PDB file of C-alpha atoms in Angstrom:
ATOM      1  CA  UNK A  29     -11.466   7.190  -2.293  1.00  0.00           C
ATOM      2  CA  UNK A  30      -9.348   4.222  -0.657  1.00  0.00           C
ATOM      3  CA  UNK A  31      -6.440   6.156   1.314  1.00  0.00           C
ATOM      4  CA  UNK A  32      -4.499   5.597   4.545  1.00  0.00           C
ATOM      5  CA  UNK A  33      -2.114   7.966   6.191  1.00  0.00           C
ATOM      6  CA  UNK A  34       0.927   7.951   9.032  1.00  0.00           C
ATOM      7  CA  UNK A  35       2.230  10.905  11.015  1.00  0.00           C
ATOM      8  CA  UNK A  36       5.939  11.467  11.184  1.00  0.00           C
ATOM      9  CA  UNK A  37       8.297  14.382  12.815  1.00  0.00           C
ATOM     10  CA  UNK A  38      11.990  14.849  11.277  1.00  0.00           C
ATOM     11  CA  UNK A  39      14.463  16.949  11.817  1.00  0.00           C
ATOM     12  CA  UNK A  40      14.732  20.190   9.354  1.00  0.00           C
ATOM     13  CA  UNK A  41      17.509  19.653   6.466  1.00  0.00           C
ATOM     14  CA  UNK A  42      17.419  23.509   5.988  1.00  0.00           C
ATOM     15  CA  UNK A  43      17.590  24.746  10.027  1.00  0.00           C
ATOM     16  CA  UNK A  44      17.284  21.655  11.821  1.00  0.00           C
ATOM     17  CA  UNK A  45      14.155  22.466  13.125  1.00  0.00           C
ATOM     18  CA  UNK A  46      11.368  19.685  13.496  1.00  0.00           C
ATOM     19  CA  UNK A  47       9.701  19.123  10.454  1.00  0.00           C
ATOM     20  CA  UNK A  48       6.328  17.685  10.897  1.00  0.00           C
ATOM     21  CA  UNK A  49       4.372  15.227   7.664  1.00  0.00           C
ATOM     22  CA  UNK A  50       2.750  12.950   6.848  1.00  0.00           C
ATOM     23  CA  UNK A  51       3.230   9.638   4.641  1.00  0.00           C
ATOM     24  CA  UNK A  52       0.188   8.030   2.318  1.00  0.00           C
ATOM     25  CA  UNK A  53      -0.874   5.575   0.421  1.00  0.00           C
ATOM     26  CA  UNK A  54      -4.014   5.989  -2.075  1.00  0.00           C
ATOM     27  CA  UNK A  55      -5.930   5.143  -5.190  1.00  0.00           C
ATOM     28  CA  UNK A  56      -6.089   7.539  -8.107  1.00  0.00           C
ATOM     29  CA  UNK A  57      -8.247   6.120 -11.024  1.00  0.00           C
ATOM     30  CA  UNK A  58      -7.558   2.611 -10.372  1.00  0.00           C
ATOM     31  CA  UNK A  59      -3.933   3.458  -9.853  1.00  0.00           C
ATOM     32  CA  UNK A  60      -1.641   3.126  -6.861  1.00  0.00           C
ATOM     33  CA  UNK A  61      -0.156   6.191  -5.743  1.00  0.00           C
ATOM     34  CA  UNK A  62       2.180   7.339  -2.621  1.00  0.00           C
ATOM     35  CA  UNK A  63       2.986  11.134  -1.194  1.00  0.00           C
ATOM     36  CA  UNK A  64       4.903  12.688   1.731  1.00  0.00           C
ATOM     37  CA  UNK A  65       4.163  15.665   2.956  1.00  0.00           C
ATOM     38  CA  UNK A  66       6.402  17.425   4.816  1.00  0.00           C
ATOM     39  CA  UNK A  67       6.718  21.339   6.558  1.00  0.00           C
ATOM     40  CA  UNK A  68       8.527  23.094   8.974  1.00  0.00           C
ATOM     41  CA  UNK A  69       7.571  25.205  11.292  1.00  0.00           C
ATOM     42  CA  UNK A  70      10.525  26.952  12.003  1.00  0.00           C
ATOM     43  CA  UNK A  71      11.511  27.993   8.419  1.00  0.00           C
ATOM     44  CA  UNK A  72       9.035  27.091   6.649  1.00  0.00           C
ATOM     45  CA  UNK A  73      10.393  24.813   4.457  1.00  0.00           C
ATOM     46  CA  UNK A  74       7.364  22.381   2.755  1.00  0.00           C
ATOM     47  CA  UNK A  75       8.450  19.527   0.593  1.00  0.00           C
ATOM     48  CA  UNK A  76       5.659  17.414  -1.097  1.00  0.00           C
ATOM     49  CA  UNK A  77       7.299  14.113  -2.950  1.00  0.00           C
ATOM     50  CA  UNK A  78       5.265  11.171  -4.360  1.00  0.00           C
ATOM     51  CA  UNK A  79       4.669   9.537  -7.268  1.00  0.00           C
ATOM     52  CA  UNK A  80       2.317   6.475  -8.818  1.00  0.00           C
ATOM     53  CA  UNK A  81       3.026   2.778  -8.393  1.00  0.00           C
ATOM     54  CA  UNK A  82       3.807   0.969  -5.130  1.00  0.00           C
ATOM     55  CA  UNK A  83       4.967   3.182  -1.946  1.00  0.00           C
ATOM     56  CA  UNK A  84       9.159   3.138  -1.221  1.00  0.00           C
ATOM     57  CA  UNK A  85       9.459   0.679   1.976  1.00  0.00           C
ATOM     58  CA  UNK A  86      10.178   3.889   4.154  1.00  0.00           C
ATOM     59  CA  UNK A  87       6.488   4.837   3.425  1.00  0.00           C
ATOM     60  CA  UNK A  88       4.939   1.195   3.418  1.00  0.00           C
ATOM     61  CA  UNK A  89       6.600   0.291   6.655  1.00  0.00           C
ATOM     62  CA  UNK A  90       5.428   3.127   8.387  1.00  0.00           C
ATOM     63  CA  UNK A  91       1.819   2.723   7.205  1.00  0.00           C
ATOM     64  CA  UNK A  92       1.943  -1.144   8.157  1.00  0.00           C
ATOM     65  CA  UNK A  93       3.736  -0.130  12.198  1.00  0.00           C
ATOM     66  CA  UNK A  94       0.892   2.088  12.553  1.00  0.00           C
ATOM     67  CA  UNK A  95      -2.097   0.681  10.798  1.00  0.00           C
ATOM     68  CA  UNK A  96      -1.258  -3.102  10.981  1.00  0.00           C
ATOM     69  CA  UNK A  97      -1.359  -5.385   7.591  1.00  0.00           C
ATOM     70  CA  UNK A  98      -4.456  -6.466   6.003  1.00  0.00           C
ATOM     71  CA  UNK A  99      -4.911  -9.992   4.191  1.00  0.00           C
ATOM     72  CA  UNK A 100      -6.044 -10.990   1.125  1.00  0.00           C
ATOM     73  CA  UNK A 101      -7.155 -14.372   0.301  1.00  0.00           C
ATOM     74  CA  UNK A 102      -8.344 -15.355  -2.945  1.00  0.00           C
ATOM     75  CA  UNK A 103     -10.655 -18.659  -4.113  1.00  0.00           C
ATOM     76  CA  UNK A 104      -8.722 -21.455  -5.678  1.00  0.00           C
ATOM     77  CA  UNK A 105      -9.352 -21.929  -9.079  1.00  0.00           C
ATOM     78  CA  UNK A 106      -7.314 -21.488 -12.500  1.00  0.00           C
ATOM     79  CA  UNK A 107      -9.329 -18.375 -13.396  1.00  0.00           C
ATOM     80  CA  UNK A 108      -8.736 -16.953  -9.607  1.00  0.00           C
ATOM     81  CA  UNK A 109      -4.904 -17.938 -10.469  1.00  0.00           C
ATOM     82  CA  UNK A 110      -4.743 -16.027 -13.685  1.00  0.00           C
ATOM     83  CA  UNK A 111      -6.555 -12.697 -12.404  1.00  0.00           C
ATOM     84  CA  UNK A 112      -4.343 -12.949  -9.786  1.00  0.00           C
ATOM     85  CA  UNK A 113      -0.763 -12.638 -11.188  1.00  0.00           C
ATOM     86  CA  UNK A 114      -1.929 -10.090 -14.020  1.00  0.00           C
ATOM     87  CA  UNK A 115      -3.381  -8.201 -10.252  1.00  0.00           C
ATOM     88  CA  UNK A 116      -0.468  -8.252  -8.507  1.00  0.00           C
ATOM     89  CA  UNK A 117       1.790  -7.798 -11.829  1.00  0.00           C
ATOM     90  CA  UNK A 118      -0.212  -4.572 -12.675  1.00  0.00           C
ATOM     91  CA  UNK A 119      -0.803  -3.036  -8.589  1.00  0.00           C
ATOM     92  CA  UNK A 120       2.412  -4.223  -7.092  1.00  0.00           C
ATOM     93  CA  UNK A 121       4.818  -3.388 -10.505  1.00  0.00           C
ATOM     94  CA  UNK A 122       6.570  -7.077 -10.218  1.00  0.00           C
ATOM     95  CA  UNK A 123       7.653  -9.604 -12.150  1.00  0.00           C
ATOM     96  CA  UNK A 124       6.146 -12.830 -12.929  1.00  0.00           C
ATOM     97  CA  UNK A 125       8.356 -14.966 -10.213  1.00  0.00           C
ATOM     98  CA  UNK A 126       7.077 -12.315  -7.282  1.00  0.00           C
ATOM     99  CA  UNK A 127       3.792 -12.113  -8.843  1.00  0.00           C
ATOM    100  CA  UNK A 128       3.581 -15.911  -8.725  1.00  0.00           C
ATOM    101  CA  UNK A 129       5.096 -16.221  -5.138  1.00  0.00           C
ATOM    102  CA  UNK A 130       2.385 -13.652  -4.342  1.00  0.00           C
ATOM    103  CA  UNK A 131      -0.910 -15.239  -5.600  1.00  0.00           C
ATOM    104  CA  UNK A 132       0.489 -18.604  -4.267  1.00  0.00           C
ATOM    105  CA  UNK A 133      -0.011 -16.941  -0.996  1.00  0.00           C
ATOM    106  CA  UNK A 134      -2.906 -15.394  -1.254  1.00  0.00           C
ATOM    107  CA  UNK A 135      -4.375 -18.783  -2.278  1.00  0.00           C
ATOM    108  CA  UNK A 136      -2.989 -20.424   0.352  1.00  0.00           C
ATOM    109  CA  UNK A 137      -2.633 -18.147   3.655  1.00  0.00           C
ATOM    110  CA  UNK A 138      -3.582 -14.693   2.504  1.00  0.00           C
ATOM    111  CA  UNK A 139      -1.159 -12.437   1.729  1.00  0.00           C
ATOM    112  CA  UNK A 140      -0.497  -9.266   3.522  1.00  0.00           C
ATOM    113  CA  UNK A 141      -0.198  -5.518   2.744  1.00  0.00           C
ATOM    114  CA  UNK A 142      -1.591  -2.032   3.361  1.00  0.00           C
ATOM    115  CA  UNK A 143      -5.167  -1.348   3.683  1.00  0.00           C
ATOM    116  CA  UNK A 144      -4.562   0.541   0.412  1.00  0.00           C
ATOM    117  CA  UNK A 145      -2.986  -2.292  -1.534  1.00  0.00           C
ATOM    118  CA  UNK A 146      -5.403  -4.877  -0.174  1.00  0.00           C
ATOM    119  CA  UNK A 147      -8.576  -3.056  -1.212  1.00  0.00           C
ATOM    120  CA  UNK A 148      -7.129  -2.068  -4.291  1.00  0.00           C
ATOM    121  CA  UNK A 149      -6.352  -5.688  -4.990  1.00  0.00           C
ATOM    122  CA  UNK A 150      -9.483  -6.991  -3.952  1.00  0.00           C
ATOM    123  CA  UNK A 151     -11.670  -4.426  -5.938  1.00  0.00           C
ATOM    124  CA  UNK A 152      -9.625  -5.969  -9.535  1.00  0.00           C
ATOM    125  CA  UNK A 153      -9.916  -9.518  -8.924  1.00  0.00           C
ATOM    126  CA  UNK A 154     -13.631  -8.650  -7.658  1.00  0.00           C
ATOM    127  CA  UNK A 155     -14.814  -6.921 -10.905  1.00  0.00           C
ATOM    128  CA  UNK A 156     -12.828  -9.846 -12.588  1.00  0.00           C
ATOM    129  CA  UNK A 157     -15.486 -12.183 -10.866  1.00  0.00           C
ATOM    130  CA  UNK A 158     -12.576 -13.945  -8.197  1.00  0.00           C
ATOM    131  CA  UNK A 159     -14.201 -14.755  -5.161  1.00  0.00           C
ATOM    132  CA  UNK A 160     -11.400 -13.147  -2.422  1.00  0.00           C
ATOM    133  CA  UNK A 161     -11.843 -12.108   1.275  1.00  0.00           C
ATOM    134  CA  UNK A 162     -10.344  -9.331   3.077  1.00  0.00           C
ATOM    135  CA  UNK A 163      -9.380  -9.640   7.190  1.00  0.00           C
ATOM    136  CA  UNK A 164      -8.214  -6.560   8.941  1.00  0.00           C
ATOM    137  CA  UNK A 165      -4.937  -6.504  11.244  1.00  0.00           C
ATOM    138  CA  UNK A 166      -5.728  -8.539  14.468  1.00  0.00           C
ATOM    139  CA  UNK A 167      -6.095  -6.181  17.021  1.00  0.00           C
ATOM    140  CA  UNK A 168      -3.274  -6.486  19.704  1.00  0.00           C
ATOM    141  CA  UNK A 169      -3.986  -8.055  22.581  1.00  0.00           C
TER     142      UNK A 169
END
């Protein structure tokens, strides 16, 4: 299973105690899919939200500060162009302009996202017979 996960603490909405969770990212059946978990100690208040599709930007940004961004760059060629946009049309739930925008990046530079998005990305376009490679973050020097 492809997942990735970041630890947050909040203050309680219920007895503003600290509320302790934890944001993800994962794959379920080929699909992209988000949670947060959160619970507090104090009054025991537990909260579980998430849905499928991409992650809200509170979730992604907090995976990307602590894990770092992964690239993906795919082969140049018209097939590689077509797989693509349907790819990032289907994983990242945009339309044609982004999706185009997108793939002209990752043909060009790499694009970057979560480890979660990446790999899901990359396993599509590789069972669709693109040629892509993955980088992890650059480790901080």
């Amino acid at each position: 299973m492809i997942t990735q996960g970041a630890r947050f603490t909040d203050n309680c909405g219920n007895c503003d105690g600290v509320v302790e969770g934890w944001f993800a990212q994962f794959v379920d059946h080929e699909t992209l899919r988000w949670a947060v978990d959160r619970r507090c100690e104090s009054c025991g208040l537990v909260i579980d939200d998430g849905g499928a599709g991409p992650a809200p930007d509170f979730v992604r940004e907090s995976l990307l500060a602590e894990h770092g961004a992964w690239s993906l760059l795919v082969g140049k060629s018209p097939r590689a162009k077509v797989q693509s946009l349907k790819a990032f049309r289907g994983v990242c739930e945009v339309d044609l302009k982004t999706a185009s925008m997108m793939t002209a990046q990752a043909m060009t530079s790499g694009w970057s996202g979560t480890y979660v998005e990446v790999e899901l990305l990359a396993s599509i376009l590789t069972g669709a017979g693109v040629p892509i490679e993955v980088s992890p973050p650059t480790p901080h020097a």
